[in-house]
Coordinates of N, CA and C in Angstrom, one line a residue:
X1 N 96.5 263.2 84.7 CA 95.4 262.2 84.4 C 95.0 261.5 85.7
X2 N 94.1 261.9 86.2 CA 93.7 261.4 87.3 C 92.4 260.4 87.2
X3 N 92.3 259.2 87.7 CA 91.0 258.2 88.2 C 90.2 258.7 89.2
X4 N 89.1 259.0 88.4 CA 87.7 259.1 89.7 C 87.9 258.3 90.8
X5 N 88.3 256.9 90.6 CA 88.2 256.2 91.9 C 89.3 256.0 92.7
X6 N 90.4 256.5 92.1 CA 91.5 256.7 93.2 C 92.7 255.9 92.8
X7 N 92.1 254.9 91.7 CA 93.1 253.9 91.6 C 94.1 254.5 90.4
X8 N 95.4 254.1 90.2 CA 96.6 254.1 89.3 C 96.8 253.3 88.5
X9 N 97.3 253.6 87.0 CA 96.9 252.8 86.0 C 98.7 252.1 86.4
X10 N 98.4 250.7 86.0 CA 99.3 250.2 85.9 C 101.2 250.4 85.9
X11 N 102.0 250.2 86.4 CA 103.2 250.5 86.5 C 103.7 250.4 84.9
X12 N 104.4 251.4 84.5 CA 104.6 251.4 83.4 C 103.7 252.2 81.9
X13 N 102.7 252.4 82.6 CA 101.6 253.4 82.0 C 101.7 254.7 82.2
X14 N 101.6 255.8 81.2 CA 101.5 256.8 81.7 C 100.9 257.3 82.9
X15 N 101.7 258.2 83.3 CA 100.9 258.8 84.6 C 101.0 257.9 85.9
X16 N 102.1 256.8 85.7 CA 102.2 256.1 86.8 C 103.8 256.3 86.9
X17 N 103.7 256.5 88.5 CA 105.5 256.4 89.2 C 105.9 254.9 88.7
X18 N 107.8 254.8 88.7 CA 108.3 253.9 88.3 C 107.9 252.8 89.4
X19 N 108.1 251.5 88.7 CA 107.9 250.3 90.3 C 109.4 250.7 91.3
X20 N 108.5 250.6 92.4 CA 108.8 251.3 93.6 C 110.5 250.1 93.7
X21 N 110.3 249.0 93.6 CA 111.4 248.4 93.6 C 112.6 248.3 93.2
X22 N 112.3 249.1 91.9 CA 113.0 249.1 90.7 C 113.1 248.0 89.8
X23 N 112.0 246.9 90.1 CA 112.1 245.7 89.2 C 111.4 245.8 87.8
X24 N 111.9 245.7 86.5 CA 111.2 245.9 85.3 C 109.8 245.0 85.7
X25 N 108.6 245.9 85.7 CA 107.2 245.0 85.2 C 106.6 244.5 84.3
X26 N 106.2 243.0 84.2 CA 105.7 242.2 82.7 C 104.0 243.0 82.8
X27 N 103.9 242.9 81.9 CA 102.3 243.5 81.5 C 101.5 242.2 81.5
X28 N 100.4 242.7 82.0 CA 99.1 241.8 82.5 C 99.2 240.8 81.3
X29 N 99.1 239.0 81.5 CA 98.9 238.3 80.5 C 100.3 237.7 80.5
X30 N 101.3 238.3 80.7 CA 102.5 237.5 80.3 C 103.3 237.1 81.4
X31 N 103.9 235.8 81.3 CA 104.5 235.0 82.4 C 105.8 235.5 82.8
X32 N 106.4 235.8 83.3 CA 108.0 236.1 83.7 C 108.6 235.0 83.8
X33 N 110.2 235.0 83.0 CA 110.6 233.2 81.9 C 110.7 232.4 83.5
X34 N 110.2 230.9 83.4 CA 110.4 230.0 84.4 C 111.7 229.8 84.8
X35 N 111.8 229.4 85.8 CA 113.5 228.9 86.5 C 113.5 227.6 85.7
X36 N 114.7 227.4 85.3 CA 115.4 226.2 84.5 C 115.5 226.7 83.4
X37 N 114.7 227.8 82.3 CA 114.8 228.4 81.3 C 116.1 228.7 81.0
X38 N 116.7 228.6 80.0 CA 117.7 230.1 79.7 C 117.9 231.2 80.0
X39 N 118.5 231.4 80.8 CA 118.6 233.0 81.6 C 120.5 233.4 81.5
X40 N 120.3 234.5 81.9 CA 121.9 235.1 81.9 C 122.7 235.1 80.5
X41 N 123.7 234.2 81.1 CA 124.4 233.5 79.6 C 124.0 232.5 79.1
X42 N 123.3 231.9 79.0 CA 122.2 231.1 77.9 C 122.2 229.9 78.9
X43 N 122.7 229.6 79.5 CA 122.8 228.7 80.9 C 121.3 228.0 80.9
X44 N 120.9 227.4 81.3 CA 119.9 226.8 81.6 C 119.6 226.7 83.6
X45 N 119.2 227.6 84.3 CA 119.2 227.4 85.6 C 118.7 226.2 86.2
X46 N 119.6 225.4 87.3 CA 118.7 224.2 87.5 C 118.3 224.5 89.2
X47 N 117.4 223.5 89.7 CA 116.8 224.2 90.6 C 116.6 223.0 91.2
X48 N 115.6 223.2 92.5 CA 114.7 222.4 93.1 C 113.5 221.8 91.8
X49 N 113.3 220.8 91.9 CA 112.2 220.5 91.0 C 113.0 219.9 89.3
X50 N 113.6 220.9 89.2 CA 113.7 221.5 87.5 C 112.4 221.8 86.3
X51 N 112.0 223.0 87.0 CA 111.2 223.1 86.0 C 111.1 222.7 85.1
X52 N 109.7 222.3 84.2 CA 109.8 221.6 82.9 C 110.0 220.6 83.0
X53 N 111.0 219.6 83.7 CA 110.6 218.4 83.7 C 109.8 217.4 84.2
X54 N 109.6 216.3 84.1 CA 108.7 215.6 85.3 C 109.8 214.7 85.8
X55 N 108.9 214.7 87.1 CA 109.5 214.8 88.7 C 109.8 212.9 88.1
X56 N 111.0 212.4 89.0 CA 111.2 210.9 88.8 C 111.0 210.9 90.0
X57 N 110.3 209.7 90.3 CA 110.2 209.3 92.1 C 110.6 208.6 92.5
X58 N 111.4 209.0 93.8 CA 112.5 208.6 94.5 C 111.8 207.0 95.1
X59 N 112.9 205.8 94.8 CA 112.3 204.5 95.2 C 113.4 204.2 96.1
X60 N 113.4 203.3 97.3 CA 114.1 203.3 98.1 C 115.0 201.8 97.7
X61 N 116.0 201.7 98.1 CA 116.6 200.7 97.6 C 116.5 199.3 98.0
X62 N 116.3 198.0 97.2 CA 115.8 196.7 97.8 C 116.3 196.3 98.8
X63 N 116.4 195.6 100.1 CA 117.4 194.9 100.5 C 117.8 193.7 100.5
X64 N 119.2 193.3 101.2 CA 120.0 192.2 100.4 C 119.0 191.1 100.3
X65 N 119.3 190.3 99.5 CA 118.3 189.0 99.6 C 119.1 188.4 99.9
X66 N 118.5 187.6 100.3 CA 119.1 186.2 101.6 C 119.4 185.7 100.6
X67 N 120.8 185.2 101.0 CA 121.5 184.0 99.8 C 121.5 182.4 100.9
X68 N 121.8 181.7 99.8 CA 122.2 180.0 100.4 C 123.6 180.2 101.4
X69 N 123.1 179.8 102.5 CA 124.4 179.5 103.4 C 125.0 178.5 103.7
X70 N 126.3 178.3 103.4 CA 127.0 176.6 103.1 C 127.4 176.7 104.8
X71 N 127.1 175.5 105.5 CA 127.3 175.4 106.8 C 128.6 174.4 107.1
X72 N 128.8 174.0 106.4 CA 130.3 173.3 106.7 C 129.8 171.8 106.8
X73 N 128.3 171.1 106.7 CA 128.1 169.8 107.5 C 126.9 169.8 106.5
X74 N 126.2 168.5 106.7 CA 124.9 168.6 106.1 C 123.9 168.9 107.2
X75 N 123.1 169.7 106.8 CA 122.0 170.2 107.7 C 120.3 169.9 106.7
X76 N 119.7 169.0 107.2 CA 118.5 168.7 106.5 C 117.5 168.5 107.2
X77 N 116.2 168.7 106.8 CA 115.3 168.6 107.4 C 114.6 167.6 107.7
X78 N 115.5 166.5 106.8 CA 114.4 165.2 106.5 C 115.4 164.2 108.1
X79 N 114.7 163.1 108.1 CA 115.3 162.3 109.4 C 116.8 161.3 109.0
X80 N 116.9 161.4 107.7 CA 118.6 161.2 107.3 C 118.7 161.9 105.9
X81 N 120.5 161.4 105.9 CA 121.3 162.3 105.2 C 121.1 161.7 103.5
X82 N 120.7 161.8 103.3 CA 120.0 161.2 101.3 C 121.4 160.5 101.4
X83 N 121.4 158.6 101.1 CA 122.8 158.6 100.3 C 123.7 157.6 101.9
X84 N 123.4 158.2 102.7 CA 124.2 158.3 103.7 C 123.5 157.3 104.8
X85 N 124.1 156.3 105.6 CA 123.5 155.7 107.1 C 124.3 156.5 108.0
X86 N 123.5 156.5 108.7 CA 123.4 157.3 110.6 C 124.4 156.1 111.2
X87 N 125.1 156.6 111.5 CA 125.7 155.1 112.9 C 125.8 155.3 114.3
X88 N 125.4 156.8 114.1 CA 125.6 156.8 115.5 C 124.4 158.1 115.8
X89 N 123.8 158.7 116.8 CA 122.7 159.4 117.2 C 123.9 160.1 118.4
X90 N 124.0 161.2 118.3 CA 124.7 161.8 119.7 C 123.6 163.0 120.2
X91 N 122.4 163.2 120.3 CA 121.5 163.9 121.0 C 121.0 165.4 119.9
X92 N 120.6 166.2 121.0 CA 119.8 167.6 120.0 C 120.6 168.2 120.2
X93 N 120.1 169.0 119.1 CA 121.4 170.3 119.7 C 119.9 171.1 119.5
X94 N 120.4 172.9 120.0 CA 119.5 173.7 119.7 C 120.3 175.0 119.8
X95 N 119.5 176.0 119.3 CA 119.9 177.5 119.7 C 119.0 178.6 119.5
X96 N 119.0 179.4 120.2 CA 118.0 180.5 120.1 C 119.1 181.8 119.8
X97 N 118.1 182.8 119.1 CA 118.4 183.9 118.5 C 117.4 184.5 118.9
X98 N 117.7 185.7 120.1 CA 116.5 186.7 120.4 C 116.8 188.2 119.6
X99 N 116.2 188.8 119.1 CA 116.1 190.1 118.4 C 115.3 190.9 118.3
X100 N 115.4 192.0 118.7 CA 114.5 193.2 118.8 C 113.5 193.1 117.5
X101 N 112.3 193.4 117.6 CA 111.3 193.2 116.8 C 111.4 194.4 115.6
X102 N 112.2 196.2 115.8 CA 112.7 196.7 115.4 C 113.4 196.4 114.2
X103 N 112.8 197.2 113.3 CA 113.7 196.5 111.9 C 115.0 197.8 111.9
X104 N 115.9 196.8 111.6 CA 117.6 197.6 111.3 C 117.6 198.6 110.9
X105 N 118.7 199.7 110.8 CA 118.1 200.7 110.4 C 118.9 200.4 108.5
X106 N 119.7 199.5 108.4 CA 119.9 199.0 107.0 C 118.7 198.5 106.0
X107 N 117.7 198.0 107.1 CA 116.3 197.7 106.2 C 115.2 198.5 106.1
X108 N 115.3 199.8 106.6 CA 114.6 200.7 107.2 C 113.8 201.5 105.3
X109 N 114.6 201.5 104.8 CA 114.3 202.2 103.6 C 114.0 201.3 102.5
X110 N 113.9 200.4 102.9 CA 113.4 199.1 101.8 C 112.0 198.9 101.9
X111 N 111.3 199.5 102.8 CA 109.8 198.7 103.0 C 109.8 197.9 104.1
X112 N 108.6 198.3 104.7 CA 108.6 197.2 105.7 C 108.1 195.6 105.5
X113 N 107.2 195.1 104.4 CA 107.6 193.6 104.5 C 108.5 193.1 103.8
X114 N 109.4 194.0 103.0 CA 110.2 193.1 102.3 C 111.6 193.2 103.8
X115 N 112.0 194.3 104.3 CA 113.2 194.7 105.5 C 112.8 193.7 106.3
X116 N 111.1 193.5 107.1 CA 111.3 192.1 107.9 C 111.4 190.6 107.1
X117 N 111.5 190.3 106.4 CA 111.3 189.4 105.3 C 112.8 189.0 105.3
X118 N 113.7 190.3 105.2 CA 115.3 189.8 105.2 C 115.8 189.7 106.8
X119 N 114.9 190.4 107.4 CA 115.7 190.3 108.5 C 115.3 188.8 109.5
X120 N 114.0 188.7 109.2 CA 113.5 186.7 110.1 C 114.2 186.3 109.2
X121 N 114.9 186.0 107.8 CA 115.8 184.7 107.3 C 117.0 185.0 107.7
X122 N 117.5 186.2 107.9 CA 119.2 186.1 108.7 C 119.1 185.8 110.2
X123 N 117.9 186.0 110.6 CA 117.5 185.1 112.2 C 117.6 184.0 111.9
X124 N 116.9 183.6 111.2 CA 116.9 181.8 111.1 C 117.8 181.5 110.6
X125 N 119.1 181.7 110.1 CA 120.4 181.4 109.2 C 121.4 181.4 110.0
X126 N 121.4 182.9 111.3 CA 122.2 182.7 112.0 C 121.6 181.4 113.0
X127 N 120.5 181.0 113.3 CA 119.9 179.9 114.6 C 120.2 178.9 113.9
X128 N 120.7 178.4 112.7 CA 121.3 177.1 111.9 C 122.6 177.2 112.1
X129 N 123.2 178.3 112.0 CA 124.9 178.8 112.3 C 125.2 178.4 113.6
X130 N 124.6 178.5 114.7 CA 124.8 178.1 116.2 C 124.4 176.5 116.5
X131 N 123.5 176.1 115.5 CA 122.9 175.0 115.6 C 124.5 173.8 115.5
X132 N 125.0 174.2 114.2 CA 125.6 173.6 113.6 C 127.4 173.7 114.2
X133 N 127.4 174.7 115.0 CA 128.4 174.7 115.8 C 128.0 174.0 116.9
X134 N 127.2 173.8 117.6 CA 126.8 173.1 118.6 C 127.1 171.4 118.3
X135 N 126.8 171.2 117.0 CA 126.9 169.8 116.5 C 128.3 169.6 116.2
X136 N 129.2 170.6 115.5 CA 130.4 169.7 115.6 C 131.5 170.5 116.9
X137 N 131.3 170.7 117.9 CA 131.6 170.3 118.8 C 131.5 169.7 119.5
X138 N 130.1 168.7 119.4 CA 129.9 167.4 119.9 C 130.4 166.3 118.7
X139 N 131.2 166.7 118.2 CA 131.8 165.7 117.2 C 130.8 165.3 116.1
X140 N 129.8 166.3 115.7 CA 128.6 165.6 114.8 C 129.4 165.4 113.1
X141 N 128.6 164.8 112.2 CA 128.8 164.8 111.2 C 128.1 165.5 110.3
X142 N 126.9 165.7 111.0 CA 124.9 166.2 110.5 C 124.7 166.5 111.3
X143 N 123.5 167.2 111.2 CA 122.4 167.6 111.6 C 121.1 166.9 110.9
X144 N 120.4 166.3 111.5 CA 119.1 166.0 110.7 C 117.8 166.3 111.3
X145 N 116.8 166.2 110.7 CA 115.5 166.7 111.5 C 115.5 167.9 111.9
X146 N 116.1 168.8 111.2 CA 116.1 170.6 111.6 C 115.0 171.1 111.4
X147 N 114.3 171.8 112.7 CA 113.2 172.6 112.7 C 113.2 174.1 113.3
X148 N 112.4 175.3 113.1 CA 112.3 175.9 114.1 C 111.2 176.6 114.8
X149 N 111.6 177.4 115.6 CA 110.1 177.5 116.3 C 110.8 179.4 116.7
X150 N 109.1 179.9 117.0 CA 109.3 181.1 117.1 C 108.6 181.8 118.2
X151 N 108.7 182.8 119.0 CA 107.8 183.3 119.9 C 108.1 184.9 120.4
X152 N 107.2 185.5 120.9 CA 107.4 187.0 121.1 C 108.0 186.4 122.9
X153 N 109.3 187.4 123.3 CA 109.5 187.1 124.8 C 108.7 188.4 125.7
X154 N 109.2 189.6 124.6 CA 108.6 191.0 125.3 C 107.9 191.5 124.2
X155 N 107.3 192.7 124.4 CA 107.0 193.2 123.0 C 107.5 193.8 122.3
X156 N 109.2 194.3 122.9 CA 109.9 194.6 121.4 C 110.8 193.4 121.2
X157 N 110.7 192.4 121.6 CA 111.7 191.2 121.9 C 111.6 190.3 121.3
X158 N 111.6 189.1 120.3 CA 111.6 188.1 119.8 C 112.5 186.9 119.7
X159 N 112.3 185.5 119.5 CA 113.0 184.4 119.7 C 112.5 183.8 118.6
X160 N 114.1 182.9 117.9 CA 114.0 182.3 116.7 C 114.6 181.2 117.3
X161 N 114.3 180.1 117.6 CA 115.0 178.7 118.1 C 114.6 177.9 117.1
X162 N 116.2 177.2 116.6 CA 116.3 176.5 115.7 C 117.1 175.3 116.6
X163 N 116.2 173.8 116.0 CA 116.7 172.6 116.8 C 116.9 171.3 115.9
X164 N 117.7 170.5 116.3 CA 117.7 169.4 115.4 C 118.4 168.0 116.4
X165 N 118.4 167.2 115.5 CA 119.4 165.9 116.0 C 121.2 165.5 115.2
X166 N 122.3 165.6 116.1 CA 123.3 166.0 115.6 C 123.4 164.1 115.4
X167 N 124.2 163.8 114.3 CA 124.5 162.4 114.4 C 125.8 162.1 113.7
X168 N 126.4 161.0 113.8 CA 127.7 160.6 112.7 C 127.2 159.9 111.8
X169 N 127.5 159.8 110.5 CA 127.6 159.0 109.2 C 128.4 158.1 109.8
X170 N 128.2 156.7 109.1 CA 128.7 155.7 108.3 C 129.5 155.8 107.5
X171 N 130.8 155.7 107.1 CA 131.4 155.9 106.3 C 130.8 155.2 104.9
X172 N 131.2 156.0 103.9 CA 130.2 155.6 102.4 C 130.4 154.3 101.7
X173 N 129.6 153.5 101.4 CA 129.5 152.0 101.4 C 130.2 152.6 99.3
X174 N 131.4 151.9 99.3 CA 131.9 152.2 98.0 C 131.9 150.9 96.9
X175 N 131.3 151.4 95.9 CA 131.2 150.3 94.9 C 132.4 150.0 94.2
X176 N 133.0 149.0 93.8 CA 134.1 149.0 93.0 C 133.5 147.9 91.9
X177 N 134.4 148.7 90.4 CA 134.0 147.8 89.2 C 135.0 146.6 89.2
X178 N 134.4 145.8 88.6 CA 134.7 144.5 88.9 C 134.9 143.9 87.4

């Protein structure tokens, strides 16, 4: 049975050689079973992907959130300690924290405004950390008037300077019942 035009009727049709491969051929129209299907021993194949299912999309993990840091002293923003008289004023203290503008590579997969977001409040947490060592080795009791200030030094370089006024309390004026 020969074609006028030269062509071969389908693998598996009469008058056609076997597939040259030796792979059984599906007939025009029908799909060959997808990967993840049941195949072999009733197994279900799992794969890249998994067929048939839908895809869940990979979200990168949050990073830490800045928690409250207890500093050992009172540290406040306001010009005294709520509660408390100043008796004594012993000067500023300050500290700077320079850090690569570079986000960590621990914040790297979080996003970039939330990874810089964590990473300027552990700047500023550590520049209260040094602030407040500064103050009680000048014998402080406090800190008050804590501010900070920020500035690029290079352009991958940055500075977080945190400053305040270190002072002693008053010992606490005690009421007794009478």
């Amino acid at each position: 049975m020969s074609n006028p035009y030269g062509q071969q009727p389908p693998y598996g049709q009469p008058g056609r050689q076997p597939n040259p491969y030796g792979q059984p051929q599906q007939p025009y129209g029908q799909q060959p079973q997808p990967y993840g299907q049941p195949q072999g021993y009733g197994q279900p194949q799992g794969g890249y992907g998994q067929y048939g299912q839908p895809q869940q999309q990979w979200a990168p993990p949050p990073p830490p959130r800045p928690a409250l840091r207890r500093f050992g002293m009172p540290v406040v923003t306001m010009d005294v300690v709520p509660g408390r008289e100043t008796a004594e004023v012993l000067g500023p203290v300050v500290s700077v924290v320079a850090r690569s503008r570079e986000l960590r590579p621990d914040l790297r997969n979080a996003g970039v405004v939330e990874g810089y977001t964590a990473m300027l409040t552990d700047s500023r947490q550590d520049a209260i950390a040094k602030v407040v060592e500064m103050a009680r080795e000048a014998g402080a009791d406090a800190v008050v008037g804590l501010r900070f200030d920020c500035s690029e030094i290079t352009q991958s370089l940055s500075e977080v300077v945190a400053y305040g006024t270190a002072v002693k309390l008053a010992a606490p004026v005690e009421t007794g019942a009478e």
